[in-house]
């Protein structure tokens, strides 16, 4: 089992930056693929980024490619999402997730954090 807790969300203006962090505990963090998803009313759950257990596979949604960067520190059991050039469409609850497959779909992720709110004003 692994427990995930996100932090770093907040309110920013369009064009601003935020860095989200996800702290893992209670499980073998280094064995899991880690992903970030976001959700906003009327938009559904949307894939953002994922990083394989050993860091050799990185996947981004087309909407964030070039603006967001996912990274992990297996020694500290943390995953981060650095976000720049934020847009109002980036608004949502951002959740980190742990799974066994580096996928854009939510199904393979078996552990989920509660999420952190990101709001980007126009």
mmCIF file of C-alpha atoms in Angstrom:
data_model
loop_
_atom_site.group_PDB
_atom_site.id
_atom_site.type_symbol
_atom_site.label_atom_id
_atom_site.label_comp_id
_atom_site.label_asym_id
_atom_site.label_seq_id
_atom_site.Cartn_x
_atom_site.Cartn_y
_atom_site.Cartn_z
ATOM 1 C CA UNK A 1 0.000 0.000 0.000
ATOM 2 C CA UNK A 2 1.042 3.571 -0.646
ATOM 3 C CA UNK A 3 -0.443 6.832 0.590
ATOM 4 C CA UNK A 4 -0.154 9.980 -1.520
ATOM 5 C CA UNK A 5 -0.483 13.600 -0.394
ATOM 6 C CA UNK A 6 -0.315 16.524 -2.825
ATOM 7 C CA UNK A 7 0.719 20.091 -2.024
ATOM 8 C CA UNK A 8 1.598 23.331 -3.788
ATOM 9 C CA UNK A 9 -1.715 24.325 -5.343
ATOM 10 C CA UNK A 10 -3.005 27.873 -5.282
ATOM 11 C CA UNK A 11 -4.348 30.846 -7.216
ATOM 12 C CA UNK A 12 -2.237 32.398 -9.972
ATOM 13 C CA UNK A 13 -2.808 34.715 -12.909
ATOM 14 C CA UNK A 14 -2.515 33.538 -16.492
ATOM 15 C CA UNK A 15 1.133 33.277 -17.471
ATOM 16 C CA UNK A 16 2.245 32.458 -13.948
ATOM 17 C CA UNK A 17 3.926 29.370 -12.543
ATOM 18 C CA UNK A 18 3.319 26.777 -9.835
ATOM 19 C CA UNK A 19 5.168 23.715 -8.596
ATOM 20 C CA UNK A 20 3.121 20.815 -7.246
ATOM 21 C CA UNK A 21 4.565 18.077 -5.060
ATOM 22 C CA UNK A 22 3.329 14.620 -4.130
ATOM 23 C CA UNK A 23 4.712 12.842 -1.071
ATOM 24 C CA UNK A 24 4.375 9.057 -0.876
ATOM 25 C CA UNK A 25 4.527 6.847 2.189
ATOM 26 C CA UNK A 26 3.703 3.309 3.275
ATOM 27 C CA UNK A 27 4.768 1.483 0.111
ATOM 28 C CA UNK A 28 7.537 0.676 -2.348
ATOM 29 C CA UNK A 29 7.480 4.037 -4.125
ATOM 30 C CA UNK A 30 10.354 3.227 -6.462
ATOM 31 C CA UNK A 31 8.431 0.302 -7.995
ATOM 32 C CA UNK A 32 5.465 2.418 -9.181
ATOM 33 C CA UNK A 33 4.775 4.452 -12.249
ATOM 34 C CA UNK A 34 3.602 7.903 -11.127
ATOM 35 C CA UNK A 35 1.100 10.091 -12.905
ATOM 36 C CA UNK A 36 -0.701 13.415 -12.581
ATOM 37 C CA UNK A 37 -4.354 13.902 -13.514
ATOM 38 C CA UNK A 38 -6.647 16.913 -13.220
ATOM 39 C CA UNK A 39 -10.390 17.366 -13.014
ATOM 40 C CA UNK A 40 -12.721 20.347 -13.267
ATOM 41 C CA UNK A 41 -16.538 20.382 -13.309
ATOM 42 C CA UNK A 42 -17.765 19.876 -16.844
ATOM 43 C CA UNK A 43 -14.381 18.665 -18.126
ATOM 44 C CA UNK A 44 -14.014 15.242 -16.525
ATOM 45 C CA UNK A 45 -10.774 13.624 -15.469
ATOM 46 C CA UNK A 46 -7.881 14.530 -17.760
ATOM 47 C CA UNK A 47 -4.430 13.002 -18.013
ATOM 48 C CA UNK A 48 -1.577 15.456 -17.488
ATOM 49 C CA UNK A 49 1.759 13.629 -17.222
ATOM 50 C CA UNK A 50 3.333 10.327 -16.187
ATOM 51 C CA UNK A 51 6.793 9.031 -15.347
ATOM 52 C CA UNK A 52 7.861 5.395 -15.183
ATOM 53 C CA UNK A 53 9.317 3.803 -12.063
ATOM 54 C CA UNK A 54 12.925 4.035 -13.226
ATOM 55 C CA UNK A 55 12.432 7.365 -14.986
ATOM 56 C CA UNK A 56 13.131 6.135 -18.514
ATOM 57 C CA UNK A 57 9.622 6.831 -19.899
ATOM 58 C CA UNK A 58 7.942 10.239 -19.727
ATOM 59 C CA UNK A 59 4.537 11.013 -21.231
ATOM 60 C CA UNK A 60 2.691 14.352 -21.435
ATOM 61 C CA UNK A 61 -0.720 15.414 -22.616
ATOM 62 C CA UNK A 62 -0.528 17.490 -25.783
ATOM 63 C CA UNK A 63 -2.174 20.400 -23.971
ATOM 64 C CA UNK A 64 0.682 20.733 -21.460
ATOM 65 C CA UNK A 65 3.697 19.560 -23.457
ATOM 66 C CA UNK A 66 6.447 22.170 -23.352
ATOM 67 C CA UNK A 67 4.937 23.923 -20.330
ATOM 68 C CA UNK A 68 4.811 21.224 -17.615
ATOM 69 C CA UNK A 69 7.654 19.022 -16.369
ATOM 70 C CA UNK A 70 7.227 15.882 -14.270
ATOM 71 C CA UNK A 71 10.077 14.573 -12.136
ATOM 72 C CA UNK A 72 10.622 12.131 -9.297
ATOM 73 C CA UNK A 73 13.096 11.607 -6.496
ATOM 74 C CA UNK A 74 12.960 7.975 -5.441
ATOM 75 C CA UNK A 75 15.307 8.606 -2.524
ATOM 76 C CA UNK A 76 12.822 11.108 -1.062
ATOM 77 C CA UNK A 77 9.646 9.317 -2.241
ATOM 78 C CA UNK A 78 8.370 12.419 -4.019
ATOM 79 C CA UNK A 79 6.996 13.352 -7.427
ATOM 80 C CA UNK A 80 6.791 16.940 -8.670
ATOM 81 C CA UNK A 81 4.990 18.776 -11.448
ATOM 82 C CA UNK A 82 6.541 22.089 -12.479
ATOM 83 C CA UNK A 83 4.048 24.227 -14.375
ATOM 84 C CA UNK A 84 4.862 27.404 -16.305
ATOM 85 C CA UNK A 85 2.907 29.676 -18.654
ATOM 86 C CA UNK A 86 -0.316 28.659 -16.943
ATOM 87 C CA UNK A 87 -3.616 29.181 -18.723
ATOM 88 C CA UNK A 88 -7.171 29.446 -17.352
ATOM 89 C CA UNK A 89 -7.875 26.045 -18.949
ATOM 90 C CA UNK A 90 -5.282 24.539 -16.582
ATOM 91 C CA UNK A 91 -7.640 25.172 -13.657
ATOM 92 C CA UNK A 92 -8.661 22.046 -11.772
ATOM 93 C CA UNK A 93 -8.007 19.665 -8.921
ATOM 94 C CA UNK A 94 -4.643 18.009 -9.539
ATOM 95 C CA UNK A 95 -4.192 14.472 -8.210
ATOM 96 C CA UNK A 96 -1.131 12.283 -8.213
ATOM 97 C CA UNK A 97 -1.506 8.551 -8.717
ATOM 98 C CA UNK A 98 0.598 5.393 -8.479
ATOM 99 C CA UNK A 99 0.256 2.386 -10.736
ATOM 100 C CA UNK A 100 1.969 -0.411 -12.606
ATOM 101 C CA UNK A 101 1.713 0.874 -16.179
ATOM 102 C CA UNK A 102 2.885 4.175 -17.631
ATOM 103 C CA UNK A 103 -0.435 5.072 -19.206
ATOM 104 C CA UNK A 104 -2.536 8.092 -20.171
ATOM 105 C CA UNK A 105 -5.634 6.260 -18.925
ATOM 106 C CA UNK A 106 -6.600 6.345 -15.229
ATOM 107 C CA UNK A 107 -7.433 2.624 -14.990
ATOM 108 C CA UNK A 108 -3.906 1.252 -14.394
ATOM 109 C CA UNK A 109 -3.341 3.606 -11.432
ATOM 110 C CA UNK A 110 -4.364 1.895 -8.192
ATOM 111 C CA UNK A 111 -3.484 4.512 -5.540
ATOM 112 C CA UNK A 112 -4.666 8.116 -5.626
ATOM 113 C CA UNK A 113 -4.082 11.246 -3.600
ATOM 114 C CA UNK A 114 -6.901 13.554 -2.521
ATOM 115 C CA UNK A 115 -5.756 16.362 -4.809
ATOM 116 C CA UNK A 116 -4.704 19.996 -4.623
ATOM 117 C CA UNK A 117 -6.619 22.888 -6.183
ATOM 118 C CA UNK A 118 -5.038 24.953 -8.956
ATOM 119 C CA UNK A 119 -6.892 28.067 -10.107
ATOM 120 C CA UNK A 120 -5.629 30.212 -12.987
ATOM 121 C CA UNK A 121 -7.394 33.528 -13.454
ATOM 122 C CA UNK A 122 -7.692 35.301 -16.792
#
